[in-house]
Structure formats: structure tokens, C-alpha cells
Tab-separated table of C-alpha atoms in Angstrom:
chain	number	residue	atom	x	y	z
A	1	UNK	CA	15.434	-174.389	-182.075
A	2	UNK	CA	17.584	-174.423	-184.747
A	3	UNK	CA	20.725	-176.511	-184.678
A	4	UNK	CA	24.163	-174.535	-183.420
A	5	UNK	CA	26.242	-176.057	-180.663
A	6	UNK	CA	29.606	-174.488	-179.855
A	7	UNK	CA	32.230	-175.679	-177.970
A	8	UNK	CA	33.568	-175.705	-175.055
A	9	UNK	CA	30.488	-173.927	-172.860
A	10	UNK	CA	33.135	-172.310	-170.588
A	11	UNK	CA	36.995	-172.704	-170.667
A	12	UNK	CA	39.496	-170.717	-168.445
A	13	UNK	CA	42.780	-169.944	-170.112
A	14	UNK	CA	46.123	-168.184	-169.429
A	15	UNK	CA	47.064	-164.480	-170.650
A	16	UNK	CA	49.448	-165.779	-173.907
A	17	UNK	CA	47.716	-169.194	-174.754
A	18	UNK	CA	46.301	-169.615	-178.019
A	19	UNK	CA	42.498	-170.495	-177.871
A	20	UNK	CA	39.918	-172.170	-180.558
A	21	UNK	CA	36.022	-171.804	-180.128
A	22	UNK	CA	33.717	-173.899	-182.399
A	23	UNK	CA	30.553	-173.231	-183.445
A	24	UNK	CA	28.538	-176.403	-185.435
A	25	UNK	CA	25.490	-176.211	-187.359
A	26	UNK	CA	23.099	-178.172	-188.636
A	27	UNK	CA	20.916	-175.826	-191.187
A	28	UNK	CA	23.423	-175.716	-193.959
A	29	UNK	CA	22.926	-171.731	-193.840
A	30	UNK	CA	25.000	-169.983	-195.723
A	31	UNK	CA	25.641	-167.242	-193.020
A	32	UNK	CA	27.746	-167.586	-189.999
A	33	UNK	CA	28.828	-165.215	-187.124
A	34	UNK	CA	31.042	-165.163	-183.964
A	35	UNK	CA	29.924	-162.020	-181.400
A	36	UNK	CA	31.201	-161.567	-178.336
A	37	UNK	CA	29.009	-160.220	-175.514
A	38	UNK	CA	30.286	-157.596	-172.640
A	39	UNK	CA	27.576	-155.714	-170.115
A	40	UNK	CA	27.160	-152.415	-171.072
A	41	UNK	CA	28.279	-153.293	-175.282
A	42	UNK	CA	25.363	-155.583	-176.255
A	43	UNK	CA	26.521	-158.011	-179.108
A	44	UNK	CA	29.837	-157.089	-181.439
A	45	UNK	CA	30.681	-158.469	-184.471
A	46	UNK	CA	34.162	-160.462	-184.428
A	47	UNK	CA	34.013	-161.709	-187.785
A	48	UNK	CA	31.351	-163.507	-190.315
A	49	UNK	CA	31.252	-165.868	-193.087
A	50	UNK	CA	29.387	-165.504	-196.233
A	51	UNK	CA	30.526	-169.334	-197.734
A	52	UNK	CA	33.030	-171.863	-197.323
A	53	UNK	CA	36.744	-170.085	-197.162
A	54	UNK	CA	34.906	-167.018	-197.441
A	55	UNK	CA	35.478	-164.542	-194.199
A	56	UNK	CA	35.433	-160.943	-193.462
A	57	UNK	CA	35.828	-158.527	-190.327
A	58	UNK	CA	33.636	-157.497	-187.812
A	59	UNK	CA	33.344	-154.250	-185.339
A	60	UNK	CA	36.129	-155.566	-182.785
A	61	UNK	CA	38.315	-158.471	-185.103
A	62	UNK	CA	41.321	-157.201	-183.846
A	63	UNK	CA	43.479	-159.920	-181.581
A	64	UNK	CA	40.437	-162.564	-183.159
A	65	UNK	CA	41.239	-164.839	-186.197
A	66	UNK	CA	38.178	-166.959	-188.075
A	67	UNK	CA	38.259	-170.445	-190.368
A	68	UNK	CA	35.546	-172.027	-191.874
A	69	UNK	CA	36.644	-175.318	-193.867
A	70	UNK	CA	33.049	-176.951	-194.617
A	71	UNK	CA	29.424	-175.243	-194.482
A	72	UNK	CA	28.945	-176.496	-190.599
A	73	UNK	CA	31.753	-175.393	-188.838
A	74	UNK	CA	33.017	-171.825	-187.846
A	75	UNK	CA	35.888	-171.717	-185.757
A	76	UNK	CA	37.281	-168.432	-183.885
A	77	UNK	CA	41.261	-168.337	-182.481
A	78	UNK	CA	42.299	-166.230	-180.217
A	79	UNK	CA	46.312	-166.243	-181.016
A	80	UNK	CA	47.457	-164.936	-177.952
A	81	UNK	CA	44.405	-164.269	-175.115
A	82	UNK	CA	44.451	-161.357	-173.275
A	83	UNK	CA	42.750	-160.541	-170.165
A	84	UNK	CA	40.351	-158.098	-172.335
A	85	UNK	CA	38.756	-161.001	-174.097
A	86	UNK	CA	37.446	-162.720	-171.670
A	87	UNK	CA	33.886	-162.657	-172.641
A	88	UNK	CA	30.768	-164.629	-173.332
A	89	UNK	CA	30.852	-165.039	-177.310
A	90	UNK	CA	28.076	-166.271	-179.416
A	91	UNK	CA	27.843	-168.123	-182.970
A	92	UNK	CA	24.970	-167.097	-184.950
A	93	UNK	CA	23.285	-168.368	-187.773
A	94	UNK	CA	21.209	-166.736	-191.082
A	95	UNK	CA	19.959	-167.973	-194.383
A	96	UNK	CA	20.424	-164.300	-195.719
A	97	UNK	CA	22.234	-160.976	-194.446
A	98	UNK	CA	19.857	-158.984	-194.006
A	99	UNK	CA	17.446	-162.082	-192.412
A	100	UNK	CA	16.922	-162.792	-188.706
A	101	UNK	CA	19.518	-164.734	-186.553
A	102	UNK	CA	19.999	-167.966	-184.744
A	103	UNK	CA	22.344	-167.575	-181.829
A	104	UNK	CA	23.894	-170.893	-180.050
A	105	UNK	CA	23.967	-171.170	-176.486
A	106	UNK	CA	27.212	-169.253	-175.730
A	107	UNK	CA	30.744	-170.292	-174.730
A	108	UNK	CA	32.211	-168.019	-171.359
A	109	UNK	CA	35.569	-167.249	-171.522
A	110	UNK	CA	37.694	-166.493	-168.905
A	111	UNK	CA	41.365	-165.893	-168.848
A	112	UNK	CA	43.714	-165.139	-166.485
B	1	UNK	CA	25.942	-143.230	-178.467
B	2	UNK	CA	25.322	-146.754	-180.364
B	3	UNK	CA	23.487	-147.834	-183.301
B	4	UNK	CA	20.529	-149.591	-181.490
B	5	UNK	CA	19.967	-148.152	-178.336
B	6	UNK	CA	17.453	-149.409	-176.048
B	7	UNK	CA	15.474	-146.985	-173.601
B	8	UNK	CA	14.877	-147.733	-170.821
B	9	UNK	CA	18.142	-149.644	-169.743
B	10	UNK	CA	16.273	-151.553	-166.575
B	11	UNK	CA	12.136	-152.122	-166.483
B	12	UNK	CA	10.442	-153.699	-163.816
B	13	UNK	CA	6.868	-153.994	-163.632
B	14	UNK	CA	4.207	-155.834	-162.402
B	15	UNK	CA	2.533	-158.983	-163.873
B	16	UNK	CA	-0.609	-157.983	-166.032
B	17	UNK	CA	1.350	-155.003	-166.900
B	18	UNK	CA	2.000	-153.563	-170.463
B	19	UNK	CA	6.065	-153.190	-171.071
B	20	UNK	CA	7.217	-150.802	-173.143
B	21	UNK	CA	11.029	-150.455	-174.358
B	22	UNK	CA	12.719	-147.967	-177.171
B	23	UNK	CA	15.018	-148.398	-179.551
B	24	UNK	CA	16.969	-145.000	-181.138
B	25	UNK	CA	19.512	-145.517	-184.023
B	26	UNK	CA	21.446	-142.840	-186.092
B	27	UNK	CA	21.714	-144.516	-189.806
B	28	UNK	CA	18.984	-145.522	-192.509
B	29	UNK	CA	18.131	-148.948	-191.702
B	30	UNK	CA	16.640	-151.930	-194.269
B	31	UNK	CA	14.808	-153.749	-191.231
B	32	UNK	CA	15.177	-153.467	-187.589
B	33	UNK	CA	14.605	-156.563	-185.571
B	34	UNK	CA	14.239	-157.402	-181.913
B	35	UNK	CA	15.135	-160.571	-179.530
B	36	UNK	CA	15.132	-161.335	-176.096
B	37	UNK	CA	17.653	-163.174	-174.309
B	38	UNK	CA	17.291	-164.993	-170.657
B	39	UNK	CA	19.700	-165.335	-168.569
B	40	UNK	CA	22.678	-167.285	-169.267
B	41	UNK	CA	21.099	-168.193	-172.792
B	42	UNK	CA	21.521	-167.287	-176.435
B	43	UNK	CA	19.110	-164.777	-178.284
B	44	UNK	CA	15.917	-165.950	-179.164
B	45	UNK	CA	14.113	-163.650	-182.587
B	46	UNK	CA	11.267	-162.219	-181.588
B	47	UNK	CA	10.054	-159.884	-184.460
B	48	UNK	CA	11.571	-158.039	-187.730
B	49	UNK	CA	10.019	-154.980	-189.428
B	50	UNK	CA	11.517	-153.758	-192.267
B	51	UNK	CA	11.949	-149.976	-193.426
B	52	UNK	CA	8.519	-149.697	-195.437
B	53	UNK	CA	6.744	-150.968	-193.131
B	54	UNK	CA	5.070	-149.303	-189.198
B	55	UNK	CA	3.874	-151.930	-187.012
B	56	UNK	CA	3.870	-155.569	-186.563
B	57	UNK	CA	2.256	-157.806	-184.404
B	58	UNK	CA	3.025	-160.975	-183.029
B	59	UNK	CA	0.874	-162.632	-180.130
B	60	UNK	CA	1.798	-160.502	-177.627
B	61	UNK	CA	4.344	-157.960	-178.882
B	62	UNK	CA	3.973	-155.257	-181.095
B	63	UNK	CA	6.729	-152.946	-182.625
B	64	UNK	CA	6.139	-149.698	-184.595
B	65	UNK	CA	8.892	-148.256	-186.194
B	66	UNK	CA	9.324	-144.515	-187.191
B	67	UNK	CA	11.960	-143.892	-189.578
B	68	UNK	CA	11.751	-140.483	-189.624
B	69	UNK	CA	12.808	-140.458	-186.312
B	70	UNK	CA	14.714	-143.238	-186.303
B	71	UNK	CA	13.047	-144.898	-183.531
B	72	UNK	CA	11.256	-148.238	-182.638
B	73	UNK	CA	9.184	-149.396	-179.472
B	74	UNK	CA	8.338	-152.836	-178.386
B	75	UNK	CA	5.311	-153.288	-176.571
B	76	UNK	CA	4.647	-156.329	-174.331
B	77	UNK	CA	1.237	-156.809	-173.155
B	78	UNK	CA	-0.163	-158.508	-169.932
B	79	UNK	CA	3.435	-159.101	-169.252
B	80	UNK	CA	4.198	-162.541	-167.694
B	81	UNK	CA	6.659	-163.546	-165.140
B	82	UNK	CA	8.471	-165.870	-168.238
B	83	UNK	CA	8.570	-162.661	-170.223
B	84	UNK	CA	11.738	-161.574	-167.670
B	85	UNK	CA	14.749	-161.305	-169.694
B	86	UNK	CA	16.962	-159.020	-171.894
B	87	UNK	CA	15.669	-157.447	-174.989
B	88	UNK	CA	18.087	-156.114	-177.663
B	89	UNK	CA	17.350	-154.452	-181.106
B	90	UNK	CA	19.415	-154.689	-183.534
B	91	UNK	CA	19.602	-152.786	-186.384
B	92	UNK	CA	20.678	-153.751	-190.642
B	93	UNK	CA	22.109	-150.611	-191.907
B	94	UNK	CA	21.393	-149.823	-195.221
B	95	UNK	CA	25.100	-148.900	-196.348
B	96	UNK	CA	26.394	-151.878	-198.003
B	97	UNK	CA	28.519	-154.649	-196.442
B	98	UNK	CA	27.538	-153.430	-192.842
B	99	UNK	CA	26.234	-155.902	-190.694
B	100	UNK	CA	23.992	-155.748	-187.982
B	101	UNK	CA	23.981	-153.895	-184.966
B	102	UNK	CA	22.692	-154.847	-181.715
B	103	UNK	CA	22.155	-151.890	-178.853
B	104	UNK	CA	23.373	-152.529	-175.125
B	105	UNK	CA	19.531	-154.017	-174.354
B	106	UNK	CA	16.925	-153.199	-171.960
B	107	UNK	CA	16.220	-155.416	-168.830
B	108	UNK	CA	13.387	-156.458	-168.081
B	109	UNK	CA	12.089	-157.899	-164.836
B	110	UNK	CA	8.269	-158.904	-164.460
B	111	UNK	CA	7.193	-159.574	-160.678
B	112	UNK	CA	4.704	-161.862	-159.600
């Protein structure tokens, strides 16, 4: 398997707290990716990163903020959680774009 | 409806079976690829087939994709109880600076 943790696994918050996810690799890809997983919605895109500093939006980014300082970390805030984000969200992995994905194990998010 | 919907949205067969699940999607695509996901994990690749080509085979599965109807199958043969799980396709449009889509999934359940 390839090598993505993220942290925590689960965390419940309060409505109005500001919350940080990390996602850690260890394949020095270039490609990075925070989704967030609903039943019914699949996967959505939050936000990605193409390189080091480099970031851009996803499908639902809105209320979601993304910084990645060094190759093997990818970090997602939520500024202000709201009920509608808790979720199960996902770091991914890819060499390339357009290649195929490694996902991490997940982080659940509850808040209330 | 989404980019990358699966068809059926629930399966359940019997083990020996064959398991067969469709994926629709409304844009031109570069490559289409399917994973599976078990419960309370991450997604796992199982298979990529880009736009030129029309089937692929890996043990097991095989996918055929028909652009012109923008359409893909995956077929699972002699399912196995370990094959139970979620399968999503997810789609790489071909419109520049989109990134991939994953469909709402199909889920399977193989019976003993």
C-alpha cells in the first residue's frame, strides 16, 4: 500500500471551532487531494495540490481552506465547522493528473 | 445526474456468480478508472482504461468502455465473498484543469 496516513482517524468538534486534518505521505508524489465522502455523493473534490505552495479548488471548497508547506504534508482547515461538514474525508495521492489514485484510510468527522 | 454514475446502486449475488455494474457519464473523458472500497476503508485502484482503448482485463475483472455512448461496465467473475464492497468509477474529463470525478458507487454484496 502506498504510504498516506492522515490524522486524527475520527475527531468530534463543536459548530464554530476551527479544525485541521493532515494527510502525510511517503511517495514524494507530486499530486495531493483532500475529498470528502457523503452516502448518496460518492467522492468530492475539496481542494488539490499540484507542488509545494501550489493549491487550487475543488467541486465543494467552499467553508474548506488547504496548505501544503513541504512535498509530504497536505493539511485541510475547516475555519469555522458547521454541522454540514461532518463527513468522512479522504487524502489521496498521484504521480500525474490524469494517473490513478492512492487514498489514505479516512478521517470521520463529526461535529456538533 | 453525475459525472460517473454507477448502475445498479445495490447488487447482491451469490458466490460463483458473475457481477456486473455500469458506469454512465455525460463529458469526453481521457481515461475512466474504477476502485472498490470496503467498508470503513479508503479506495483501493482496481483498473484504468483510457479513451482509445475497449476492454481491459485484470485477473478477475474486466471493463469495456464505449465512448460513443459514454458508458463503462465492470465485470467480476466467480465473485467471492472478499469481493463485497463498494465500487466507484471515476471519470478524467478531458476539458482542461478538471479533475476527476467519482459517481455515487454501486454496492456490492456477495453471499456465501
Amino acid at each position: 500500500d502506498a504510504g498516506i496516513t492522515q490524522s486524527p482517524r475520527h475527531k468530534v468538534t463543536e459548530t464554530g471551532t476551527p479544525v485541521t486534518l493532515r494527510c502525510h505521505q511517503t511517495e514524494n508524489h507530486r499530486y495531493m487531494y483532500w475529498y470528502r465522502q457523503d452516502p448518496g455523493h460518492g467522492l468530492r473534490l475539496i481542494h488539490y495540490s499540484y507542488g509545494v505552495k501550489d493549491t487550487d479548488k475543488g467541486e465543494v471548497s467552499d467553508g474548506y481552506s488547504v496548505s501544503r508547506s513541504k512535498t509530504e504534508d497536505f493539511l485541510l482547515t475547516l475555519e469555522s465547522a458547521t454541522s454540514s461538514q461532518t463527513s468522512v474525508y479522504f487524502c489521496a495521492i498521484s504521480e500525474s493528473i490524469r494517473y490513478r489514485q492512492y487514498f489514505g484510510p479516512g478521517t470521520r468527522l463529526t461535529v456538533t | 445526474s453525475q459525472q460517473g454514475e454507477e448502475d445498479p446502486q445495490a447488487l447482491s449475488i451469490q458466490e460463483g456468480e458473475n457481477a456486473t455494474m455500469n458506469c454512465s457519464y455525460k463529458t469526453s473523458i481521457n481515461n475512466l478508472q474504477w476502485y472498490r472500497q470496503n467498508s470503513g476503508r479508503g479506495l483501493v485502484h482496481l483498473i484504468l482504461i483510457r479513451s482509445n482503448e475497449r476492454e481491459k482485463h485484470s485477473g478477475r475483472l474486466r471493463v469495456t468502455l464505449d465512448t460513443s455512448k459514454k458508458s463503462s461496465s465492470l465485470l467480476i467473475t466467480a465473485s467471492r465473498a472478499a469481493d463485497t464492497a463498494s465500487y466507484f468509477c471515476a471519470t478524467d474529463p478531458d476539458n482542461y484543469g478538471q479533475n476527476f470525478v467519482f459517481g455515487p458507487g454501486t454496492r456490492l454484496s456477495v453471499l456465501p
